[in-house]
XYZ file of C-alpha atoms in Angstrom:
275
model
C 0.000 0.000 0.000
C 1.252 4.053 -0.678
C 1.363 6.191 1.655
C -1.002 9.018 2.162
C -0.608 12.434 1.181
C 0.013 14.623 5.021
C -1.355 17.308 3.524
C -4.712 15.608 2.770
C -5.012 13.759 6.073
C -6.904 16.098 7.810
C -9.928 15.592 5.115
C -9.750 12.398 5.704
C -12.590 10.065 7.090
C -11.658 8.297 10.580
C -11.306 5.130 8.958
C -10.133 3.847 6.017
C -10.842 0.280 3.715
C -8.237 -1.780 2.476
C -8.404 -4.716 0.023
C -6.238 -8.131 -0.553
C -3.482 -7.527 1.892
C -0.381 -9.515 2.057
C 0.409 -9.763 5.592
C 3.721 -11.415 6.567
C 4.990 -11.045 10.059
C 6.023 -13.868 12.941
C 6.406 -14.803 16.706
C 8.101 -16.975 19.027
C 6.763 -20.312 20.438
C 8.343 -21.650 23.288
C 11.717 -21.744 25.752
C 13.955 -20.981 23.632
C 11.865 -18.781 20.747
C 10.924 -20.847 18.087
C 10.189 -18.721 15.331
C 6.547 -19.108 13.659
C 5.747 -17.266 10.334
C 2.478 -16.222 9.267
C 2.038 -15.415 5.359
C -1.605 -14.822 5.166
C -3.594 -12.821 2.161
C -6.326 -10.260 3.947
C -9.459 -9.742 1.917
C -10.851 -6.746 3.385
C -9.380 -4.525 6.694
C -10.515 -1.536 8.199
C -8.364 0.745 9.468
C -8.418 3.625 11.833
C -6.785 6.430 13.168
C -7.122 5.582 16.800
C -6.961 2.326 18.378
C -9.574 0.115 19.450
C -10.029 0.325 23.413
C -9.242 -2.588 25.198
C -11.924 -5.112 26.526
C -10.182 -4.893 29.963
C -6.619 -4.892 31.431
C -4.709 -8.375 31.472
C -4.747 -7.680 35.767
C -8.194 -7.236 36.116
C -11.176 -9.573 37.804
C -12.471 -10.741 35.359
C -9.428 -11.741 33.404
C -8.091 -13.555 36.677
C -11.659 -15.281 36.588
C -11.420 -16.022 33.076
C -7.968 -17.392 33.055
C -8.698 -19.480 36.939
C -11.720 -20.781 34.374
C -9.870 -21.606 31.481
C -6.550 -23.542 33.492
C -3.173 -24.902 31.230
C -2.447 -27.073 29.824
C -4.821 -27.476 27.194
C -4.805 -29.928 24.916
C -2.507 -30.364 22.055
C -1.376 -32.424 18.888
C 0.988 -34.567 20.820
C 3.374 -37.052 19.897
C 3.084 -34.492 17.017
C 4.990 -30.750 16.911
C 1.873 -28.016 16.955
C 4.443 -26.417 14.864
C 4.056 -29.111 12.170
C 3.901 -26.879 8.417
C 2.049 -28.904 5.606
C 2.558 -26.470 2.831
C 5.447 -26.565 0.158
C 6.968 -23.651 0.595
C 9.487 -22.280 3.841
C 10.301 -19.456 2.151
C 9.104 -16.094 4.517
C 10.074 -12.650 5.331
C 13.041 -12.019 8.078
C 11.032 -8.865 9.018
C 7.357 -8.404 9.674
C 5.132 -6.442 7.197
C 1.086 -5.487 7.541
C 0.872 -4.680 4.147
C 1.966 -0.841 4.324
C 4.785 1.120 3.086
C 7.545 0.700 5.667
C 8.628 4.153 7.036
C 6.025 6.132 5.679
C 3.734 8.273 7.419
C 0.439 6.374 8.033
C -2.971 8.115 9.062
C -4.804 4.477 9.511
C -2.048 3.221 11.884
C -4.393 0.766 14.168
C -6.341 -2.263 12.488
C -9.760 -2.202 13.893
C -11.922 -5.241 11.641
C -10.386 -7.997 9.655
C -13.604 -9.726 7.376
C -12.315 -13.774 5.858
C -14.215 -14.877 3.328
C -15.050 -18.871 2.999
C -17.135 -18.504 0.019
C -17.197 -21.093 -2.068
C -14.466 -22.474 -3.666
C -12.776 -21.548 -0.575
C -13.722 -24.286 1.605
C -11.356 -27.468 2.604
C -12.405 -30.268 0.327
C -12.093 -32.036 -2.596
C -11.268 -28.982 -5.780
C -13.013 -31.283 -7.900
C -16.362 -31.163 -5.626
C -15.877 -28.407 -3.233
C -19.938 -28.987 -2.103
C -19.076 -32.515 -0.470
C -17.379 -31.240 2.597
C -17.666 -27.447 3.259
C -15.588 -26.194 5.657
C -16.807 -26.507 9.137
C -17.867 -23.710 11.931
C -14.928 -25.152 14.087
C -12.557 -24.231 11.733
C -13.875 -20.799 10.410
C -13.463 -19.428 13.929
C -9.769 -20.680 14.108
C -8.827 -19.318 11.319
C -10.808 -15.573 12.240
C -8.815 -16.276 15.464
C -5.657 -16.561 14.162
C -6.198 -13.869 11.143
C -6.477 -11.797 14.598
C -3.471 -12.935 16.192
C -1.293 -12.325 13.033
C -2.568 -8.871 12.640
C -2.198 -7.947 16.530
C 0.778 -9.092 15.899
C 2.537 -7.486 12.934
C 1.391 -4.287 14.780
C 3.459 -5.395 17.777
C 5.978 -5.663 15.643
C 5.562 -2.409 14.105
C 5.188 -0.439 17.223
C 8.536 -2.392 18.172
C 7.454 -3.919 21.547
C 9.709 -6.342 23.038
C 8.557 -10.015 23.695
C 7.074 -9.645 26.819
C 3.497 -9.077 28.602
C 2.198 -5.914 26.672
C 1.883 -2.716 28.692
C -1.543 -1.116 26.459
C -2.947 -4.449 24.786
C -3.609 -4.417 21.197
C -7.416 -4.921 20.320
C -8.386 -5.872 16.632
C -11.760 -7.984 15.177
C -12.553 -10.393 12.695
C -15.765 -11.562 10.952
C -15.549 -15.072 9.124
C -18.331 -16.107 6.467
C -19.263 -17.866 3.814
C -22.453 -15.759 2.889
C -24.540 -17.549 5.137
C -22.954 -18.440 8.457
C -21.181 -15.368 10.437
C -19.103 -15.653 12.993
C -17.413 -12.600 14.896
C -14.250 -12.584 17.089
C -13.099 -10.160 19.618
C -9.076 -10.632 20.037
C -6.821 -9.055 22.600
C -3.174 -9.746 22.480
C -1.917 -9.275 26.411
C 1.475 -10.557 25.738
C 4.067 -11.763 23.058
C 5.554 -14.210 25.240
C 4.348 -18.038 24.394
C 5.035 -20.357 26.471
C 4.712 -24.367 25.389
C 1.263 -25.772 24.566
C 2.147 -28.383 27.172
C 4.028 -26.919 30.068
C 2.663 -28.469 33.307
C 4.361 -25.481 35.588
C 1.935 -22.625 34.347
C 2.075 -19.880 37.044
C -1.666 -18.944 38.192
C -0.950 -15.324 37.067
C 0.335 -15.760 33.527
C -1.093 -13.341 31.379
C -2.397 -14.709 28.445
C -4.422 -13.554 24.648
C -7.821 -13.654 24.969
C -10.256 -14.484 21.831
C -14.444 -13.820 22.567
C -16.106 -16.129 19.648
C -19.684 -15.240 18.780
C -20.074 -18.299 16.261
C -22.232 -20.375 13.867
C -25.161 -16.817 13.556
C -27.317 -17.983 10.589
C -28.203 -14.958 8.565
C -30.722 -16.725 6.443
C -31.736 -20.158 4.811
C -30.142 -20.918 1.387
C -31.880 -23.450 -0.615
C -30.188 -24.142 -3.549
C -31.677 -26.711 -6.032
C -30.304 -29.063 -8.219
C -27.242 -27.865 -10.537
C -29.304 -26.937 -13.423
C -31.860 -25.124 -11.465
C -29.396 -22.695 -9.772
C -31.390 -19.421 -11.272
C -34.556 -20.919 -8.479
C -31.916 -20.513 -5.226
C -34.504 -19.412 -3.002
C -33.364 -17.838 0.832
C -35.842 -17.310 3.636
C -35.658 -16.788 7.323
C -33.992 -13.994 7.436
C -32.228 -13.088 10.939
C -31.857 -9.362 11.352
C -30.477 -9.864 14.572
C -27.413 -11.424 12.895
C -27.086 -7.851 10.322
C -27.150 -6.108 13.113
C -24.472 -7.815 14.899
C -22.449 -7.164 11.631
C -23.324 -3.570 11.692
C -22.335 -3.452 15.119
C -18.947 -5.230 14.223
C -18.364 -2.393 11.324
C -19.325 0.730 13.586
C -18.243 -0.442 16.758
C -14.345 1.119 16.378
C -16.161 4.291 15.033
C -18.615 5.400 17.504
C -17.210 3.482 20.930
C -15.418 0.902 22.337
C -15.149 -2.304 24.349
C -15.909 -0.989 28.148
C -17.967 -2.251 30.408
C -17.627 -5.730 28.592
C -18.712 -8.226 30.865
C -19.303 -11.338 29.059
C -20.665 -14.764 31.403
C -17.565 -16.809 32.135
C -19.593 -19.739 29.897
C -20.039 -17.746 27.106
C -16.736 -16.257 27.226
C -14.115 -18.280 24.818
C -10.047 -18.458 26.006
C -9.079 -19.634 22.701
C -5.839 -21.633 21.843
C -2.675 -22.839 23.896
C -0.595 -21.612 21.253
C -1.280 -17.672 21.597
């Protein structure tokens, strides 16, 4: 992406839409660092010119609830490396870019809303017949997670914090769909420091990233007949109540923020031993 003229910033709007992003950036997993890349393509990303407020501090009640709640060690891939790589190429960045002109002066400096799209033929299946096994809810909301993570991160790395618990956490959200199923994800990234998946000798007050998952919202009913037929696709039961939860994702880092945010420890997600 260019840089923006100064000169113009001022007539700027408070927010600004970018489009297929190459994000490349990294962090450390483990005693001693391991370094994990992230090369991820963005579809759409709003940015804004002041950050999103954090949910609440990494000391507070109700992260100490959330975390007693939520107790290491979680589960993991064992005898298997969660740091096992299935794609071809190991080729990435020694530096960490968000997509912007390093250097330059930038009047959208803080992500606020990350959308992935899982249309079809994006789903995990067969090419050939992408229909026969669409990609599930479970795995949408990882991958909105960790589309999250990546960009808290590369802004961490930006703002050149060291890898430790983060004085002023970094706030950024995601919404994941394929057209019909929504799901929205509230990320806060507390700390760069990640400890193993499976260390037994957690200390009670480790700080730790927090991820609030609002999954599996059904904006309406897609019927879709046979293949030949695909002009009589008919929808129905439409759920406003899900729109509006996507208008409140798109506004919400325009017209407030994330106080007072007091989610029910069981509805609350701590997502992933890994971040």
């Amino acid at each position: 992406l260019v840089p923006f003229n100064l000169s113009t910033a001022a007539m700027l709007p408070k927010r600004w839409t970018t489009r297929d992003r190459l994000l490349e950036t990294h962090y450390f997993y483990g005693n001693p660092g391991r370094r994990v890349a992230f090369a991820e393509n963005q579809d759409l990303v709003i940015y804004g010119t002041e950050p999103i407020h954090p949910f609440d501090r990494s000391d507070s009640d109700y992260m100490r609830d959330l975390n007693t709640s939520h107790s290491p060690p979680f589960s993991s891939l064992g005898p298997m490396s969660p740091l096992i790589d299935l794609e071809s190429t190991y080729y990435y960045l020694d530096e960490s870019s968000d997509g912007w002109v390093a250097g330059a002066p930038r009047p959208y400096p803080y992500p606020h809303l990350i959308t992935v799209n899982h249309s079809l033929p994006s789903v995990w299946s067969d090419f050939l017949e992408p229909e026969a096994e669409p990609i599930t809810a479970e795995q949408r909301q990882a991958i909105a997670v960790m589309h999250c993570f990546a960009a808290a991160v590369a802004h961490a790395h930006r703002l050149g914090l060291p890898r430790t618990d983060l004085s002023t956490p970094i706030c950024v959200e995601a919404v994941c769909s394929d057209g019909v199923w929504f799901d929205f994800v509230s990320f806060q990234l507390n700390t760069l420091h990640v400890p193993e998946a499976n260390q037994s000798n957690y200390p009670p007050d480790l700080v730790r990233n927090v991820a609030w998952v609002d999954g599996s919202r059904r904006l309406f009913d897609k019927i879709v007949p046979r293949r030949s037929q695909l002009r009589n696709t008919k929808y129905r039961d439409l759920d406003m109540q899900v729109f509006s939860r996507l208008a409140a994702s798109y506004l919400w880092g325009l017209v407030g923020h994330h106080t007072n945010v007091r989610l029910p420890l069981g509805e609350a997600s701590e997502v992933g031993s890994s971040i």
